[in-house]
Amino acid sequence: MRVGEELPPLEIEITRTLIVAGAIASRDYQDVHHDAELARLKGSPDIFMNILTTNGLVGRYITDHFGPGATLRKVAIRLGAPNYPGDTMVLTGRIEEADDTTATVRVLGTNGIGRHVTGTVVVTVAVAVPETTEAGA
């Protein structure tokens, strides 16, 4: 981990199933996340992803990069342009601060409309302890 390191981009197809499943999994039953007709009546062109699903996808992006020893310590995100079905969100990241075990990553998620999510994630990574052999064993 070094300051300035860019994480590889992650493209996520935004499907109706992803939006609805994410809302159900996070117990967010607001109609704008599963009922297109009611979403349109409320001024949205379609259903859209909830913040908890976005938060989970940001977490996945970080842990996929840093591996199974990664622990998210802080996730601070802000939503912008909605994620609608049929679009693609591209997550990118850049390490802003780092030491031996902890990194602060600036995350950006864009879609066809603009910036869907911006924020920072603090992650710690377990340090591998080298195996030792006992003398005479």
PDB file of C-alpha atoms in Angstrom:
ATOM      1  CA  MET A   1       0.000   0.000   0.000  1.00  0.00           C
ATOM      2  CA  ARG A   2       1.406   3.333  -0.980  1.00  0.00           C
ATOM      3  CA  VAL A   3      -0.001   6.845  -1.238  1.00  0.00           C
ATOM      4  CA  GLY A   4      -1.072   7.622  -4.786  1.00  0.00           C
ATOM      5  CA  GLU A   5      -1.696   3.993  -5.740  1.00  0.00           C
ATOM      6  CA  GLU A   6      -4.721   3.674  -8.019  1.00  0.00           C
ATOM      7  CA  LEU A   7      -7.057   0.731  -7.510  1.00  0.00           C
ATOM      8  CA  PRO A   8      -8.214  -0.973 -10.712  1.00  0.00           C
ATOM      9  CA  PRO A   9     -11.722   0.071 -11.784  1.00  0.00           C
ATOM     10  CA  LEU A  10     -14.699  -2.178 -11.096  1.00  0.00           C
ATOM     11  CA  GLU A  11     -17.660  -2.073 -13.492  1.00  0.00           C
ATOM     12  CA  ILE A  12     -21.022  -3.051 -12.030  1.00  0.00           C
ATOM     13  CA  GLU A  13     -24.051  -3.499 -14.266  1.00  0.00           C
ATOM     14  CA  ILE A  14     -27.082  -1.873 -12.633  1.00  0.00           C
ATOM     15  CA  THR A  15     -29.972  -4.267 -13.118  1.00  0.00           C
ATOM     16  CA  ARG A  16     -33.489  -4.207 -11.717  1.00  0.00           C
ATOM     17  CA  THR A  17     -32.652  -7.391  -9.836  1.00  0.00           C
ATOM     18  CA  LEU A  18     -29.593  -5.797  -8.199  1.00  0.00           C
ATOM     19  CA  ILE A  19     -31.604  -2.730  -7.146  1.00  0.00           C
ATOM     20  CA  VAL A  20     -34.552  -4.698  -5.759  1.00  0.00           C
ATOM     21  CA  ALA A  21     -32.416  -7.409  -4.127  1.00  0.00           C
ATOM     22  CA  GLY A  22     -30.218  -4.790  -2.450  1.00  0.00           C
ATOM     23  CA  ALA A  23     -33.253  -2.954  -1.097  1.00  0.00           C
ATOM     24  CA  ILE A  24     -34.816  -6.166   0.231  1.00  0.00           C
ATOM     25  CA  ALA A  25     -31.541  -7.379   1.751  1.00  0.00           C
ATOM     26  CA  SER A  26     -31.165  -4.081   3.616  1.00  0.00           C
ATOM     27  CA  ARG A  27     -34.849  -4.070   4.606  1.00  0.00           C
ATOM     28  CA  ASP A  28     -35.497  -0.872   2.693  1.00  0.00           C
ATOM     29  CA  TYR A  29     -39.033  -1.335   1.415  1.00  0.00           C
ATOM     30  CA  GLN A  30     -39.506   2.184   0.017  1.00  0.00           C
ATOM     31  CA  ASP A  31     -41.448   1.865  -3.211  1.00  0.00           C
ATOM     32  CA  VAL A  32     -38.920   3.915  -5.221  1.00  0.00           C
ATOM     33  CA  HIS A  33     -36.540   0.947  -4.952  1.00  0.00           C
ATOM     34  CA  HIS A  34     -38.904  -1.700  -6.359  1.00  0.00           C
ATOM     35  CA  ASP A  35     -42.018  -0.208  -8.008  1.00  0.00           C
ATOM     36  CA  ALA A  36     -41.323   1.668 -11.258  1.00  0.00           C
ATOM     37  CA  GLU A  37     -44.851   3.066 -11.542  1.00  0.00           C
ATOM     38  CA  LEU A  38     -44.830   4.524  -8.028  1.00  0.00           C
ATOM     39  CA  ALA A  39     -41.273   5.812  -8.532  1.00  0.00           C
ATOM     40  CA  ARG A  40     -42.481   7.687 -11.639  1.00  0.00           C
ATOM     41  CA  LEU A  41     -45.438   9.112  -9.711  1.00  0.00           C
ATOM     42  CA  LYS A  42     -42.902  10.510  -7.231  1.00  0.00           C
ATOM     43  CA  GLY A  43     -40.897  12.196 -10.013  1.00  0.00           C
ATOM     44  CA  SER A  44     -38.217   9.596 -10.753  1.00  0.00           C
ATOM     45  CA  PRO A  45     -37.907   8.133 -14.261  1.00  0.00           C
ATOM     46  CA  ASP A  46     -37.534   4.622 -12.783  1.00  0.00           C
ATOM     47  CA  ILE A  47     -36.611   2.728  -9.619  1.00  0.00           C
ATOM     48  CA  PHE A  48     -33.159   3.538  -8.238  1.00  0.00           C
ATOM     49  CA  MET A  49     -30.527   1.987  -5.974  1.00  0.00           C
ATOM     50  CA  ASN A  50     -30.607   2.727  -2.239  1.00  0.00           C
ATOM     51  CA  ILE A  51     -27.616   4.012  -0.281  1.00  0.00           C
ATOM     52  CA  LEU A  52     -27.196   0.761   1.661  1.00  0.00           C
ATOM     53  CA  THR A  53     -26.654  -1.201  -1.552  1.00  0.00           C
ATOM     54  CA  THR A  54     -24.165   1.403  -2.736  1.00  0.00           C
ATOM     55  CA  ASN A  55     -22.406   1.201   0.630  1.00  0.00           C
ATOM     56  CA  GLY A  56     -22.135  -2.577   0.278  1.00  0.00           C
ATOM     57  CA  LEU A  57     -20.747  -2.300  -3.256  1.00  0.00           C
ATOM     58  CA  VAL A  58     -18.131   0.217  -2.103  1.00  0.00           C
ATOM     59  CA  GLY A  59     -17.150  -2.190   0.688  1.00  0.00           C
ATOM     60  CA  ARG A  60     -16.922  -5.057  -1.799  1.00  0.00           C
ATOM     61  CA  TYR A  61     -14.703  -2.953  -4.053  1.00  0.00           C
ATOM     62  CA  ILE A  62     -12.261  -2.290  -1.221  1.00  0.00           C
ATOM     63  CA  THR A  63     -12.178  -5.834   0.187  1.00  0.00           C
ATOM     64  CA  ASP A  64     -11.837  -7.353  -3.299  1.00  0.00           C
ATOM     65  CA  HIS A  65      -8.715  -5.229  -3.781  1.00  0.00           C
ATOM     66  CA  PHE A  66      -7.115  -5.671  -0.345  1.00  0.00           C
ATOM     67  CA  GLY A  67      -8.072  -9.327   0.118  1.00  0.00           C
ATOM     68  CA  PRO A  68      -9.638 -11.514   2.794  1.00  0.00           C
ATOM     69  CA  GLY A  69      -7.511  -9.994   5.576  1.00  0.00           C
ATOM     70  CA  ALA A  70      -9.049  -6.559   4.982  1.00  0.00           C
ATOM     71  CA  THR A  71     -11.279  -4.989   7.632  1.00  0.00           C
ATOM     72  CA  LEU A  72     -13.319  -1.895   6.883  1.00  0.00           C
ATOM     73  CA  ARG A  73     -12.843   0.576   9.732  1.00  0.00           C
ATOM     74  CA  LYS A  74     -14.776   3.546   8.388  1.00  0.00           C
ATOM     75  CA  VAL A  75     -16.924   4.127   5.320  1.00  0.00           C
ATOM     76  CA  ALA A  76     -18.019   7.715   4.681  1.00  0.00           C
ATOM     77  CA  ILE A  77     -19.917   8.134   1.417  1.00  0.00           C
ATOM     78  CA  ARG A  78     -22.246  10.640  -0.189  1.00  0.00           C
ATOM     79  CA  LEU A  79     -24.698   9.890  -2.990  1.00  0.00           C
ATOM     80  CA  GLY A  80     -25.114  11.999  -6.111  1.00  0.00           C
ATOM     81  CA  ALA A  81     -26.646  10.907  -9.415  1.00  0.00           C
ATOM     82  CA  PRO A  82     -29.016   7.941  -8.983  1.00  0.00           C
ATOM     83  CA  ASN A  83     -28.164   4.444 -10.231  1.00  0.00           C
ATOM     84  CA  TYR A  84     -31.006   3.449 -12.574  1.00  0.00           C
ATOM     85  CA  PRO A  85     -31.537   0.053 -14.237  1.00  0.00           C
ATOM     86  CA  GLY A  86     -29.662  -0.399 -17.502  1.00  0.00           C
ATOM     87  CA  ASP A  87     -26.705   1.776 -16.499  1.00  0.00           C
ATOM     88  CA  THR A  88     -23.207   0.778 -15.405  1.00  0.00           C
ATOM     89  CA  MET A  89     -21.459   2.099 -12.328  1.00  0.00           C
ATOM     90  CA  VAL A  90     -17.677   2.249 -12.451  1.00  0.00           C
ATOM     91  CA  LEU A  91     -15.906   2.347  -9.084  1.00  0.00           C
ATOM     92  CA  THR A  92     -12.386   3.738  -8.885  1.00  0.00           C
ATOM     93  CA  GLY A  93     -10.130   4.405  -5.929  1.00  0.00           C
ATOM     94  CA  ARG A  94      -6.885   6.066  -4.938  1.00  0.00           C
ATOM     95  CA  ILE A  95      -4.916   5.584  -1.721  1.00  0.00           C
ATOM     96  CA  GLU A  96      -4.728   8.967   0.026  1.00  0.00           C
ATOM     97  CA  GLU A  97      -2.969   7.891   3.244  1.00  0.00           C
ATOM     98  CA  ALA A  98      -1.172   4.683   4.181  1.00  0.00           C
ATOM     99  CA  ASP A  99       1.048   3.050   6.765  1.00  0.00           C
ATOM    100  CA  ASP A 100       2.052  -0.583   7.288  1.00  0.00           C
ATOM    101  CA  THR A 101      -1.462  -1.860   8.003  1.00  0.00           C
ATOM    102  CA  THR A 102      -3.979   0.933   7.344  1.00  0.00           C
ATOM    103  CA  ALA A 103      -5.005   2.845   4.241  1.00  0.00           C
ATOM    104  CA  THR A 104      -7.467   5.620   3.535  1.00  0.00           C
ATOM    105  CA  VAL A 105      -8.907   5.226   0.059  1.00  0.00           C
ATOM    106  CA  ARG A 106     -10.759   7.940  -1.841  1.00  0.00           C
ATOM    107  CA  VAL A 107     -13.568   6.239  -3.768  1.00  0.00           C
ATOM    108  CA  LEU A 108     -15.549   7.496  -6.742  1.00  0.00           C
ATOM    109  CA  GLY A 109     -18.433   5.736  -8.467  1.00  0.00           C
ATOM    110  CA  THR A 110     -19.700   7.138 -11.748  1.00  0.00           C
ATOM    111  CA  ASN A 111     -22.567   6.199 -14.041  1.00  0.00           C
ATOM    112  CA  GLY A 112     -24.023   7.568 -17.282  1.00  0.00           C
ATOM    113  CA  ILE A 113     -25.481  10.586 -15.488  1.00  0.00           C
ATOM    114  CA  GLY A 114     -22.445  11.570 -13.430  1.00  0.00           C
ATOM    115  CA  ARG A 115     -21.030  10.902  -9.969  1.00  0.00           C
ATOM    116  CA  HIS A 116     -23.157   8.363  -8.116  1.00  0.00           C
ATOM    117  CA  VAL A 117     -20.999   8.029  -4.996  1.00  0.00           C
ATOM    118  CA  THR A 118     -17.996   9.808  -3.539  1.00  0.00           C
ATOM    119  CA  GLY A 119     -16.251   9.234  -0.251  1.00  0.00           C
ATOM    120  CA  THR A 120     -13.469   7.646   1.714  1.00  0.00           C
ATOM    121  CA  VAL A 121     -12.889   4.225   3.208  1.00  0.00           C
ATOM    122  CA  VAL A 122     -10.410   3.410   5.966  1.00  0.00           C
ATOM    123  CA  VAL A 123      -9.244  -0.196   5.751  1.00  0.00           C
ATOM    124  CA  THR A 124      -6.793  -2.246   7.768  1.00  0.00           C
ATOM    125  CA  VAL A 125      -5.019  -5.257   6.365  1.00  0.00           C
ATOM    126  CA  ALA A 126      -3.750  -8.085   8.537  1.00  0.00           C
ATOM    127  CA  VAL A 127      -0.010  -8.441   8.399  1.00  0.00           C
ATOM    128  CA  ALA A 128       1.111 -11.950   7.568  1.00  0.00           C
ATOM    129  CA  VAL A 129       3.295 -13.441  10.267  1.00  0.00           C
ATOM    130  CA  PRO A 130       6.147 -15.453   8.771  1.00  0.00           C
ATOM    131  CA  GLU A 131       6.209 -19.113   9.657  1.00  0.00           C
ATOM    132  CA  THR A 132       8.987 -20.151  11.991  1.00  0.00           C
ATOM    133  CA  THR A 133      10.626 -23.497  12.282  1.00  0.00           C
ATOM    134  CA  GLU A 134      11.895 -24.873  15.520  1.00  0.00           C
ATOM    135  CA  ALA A 135      15.518 -25.933  15.635  1.00  0.00           C
ATOM    136  CA  GLY A 136      15.924 -29.651  15.729  1.00  0.00           C
ATOM    137  CA  ALA A 137      12.340 -30.380  14.738  1.00  0.00           C
TER     138      ALA A 137
END
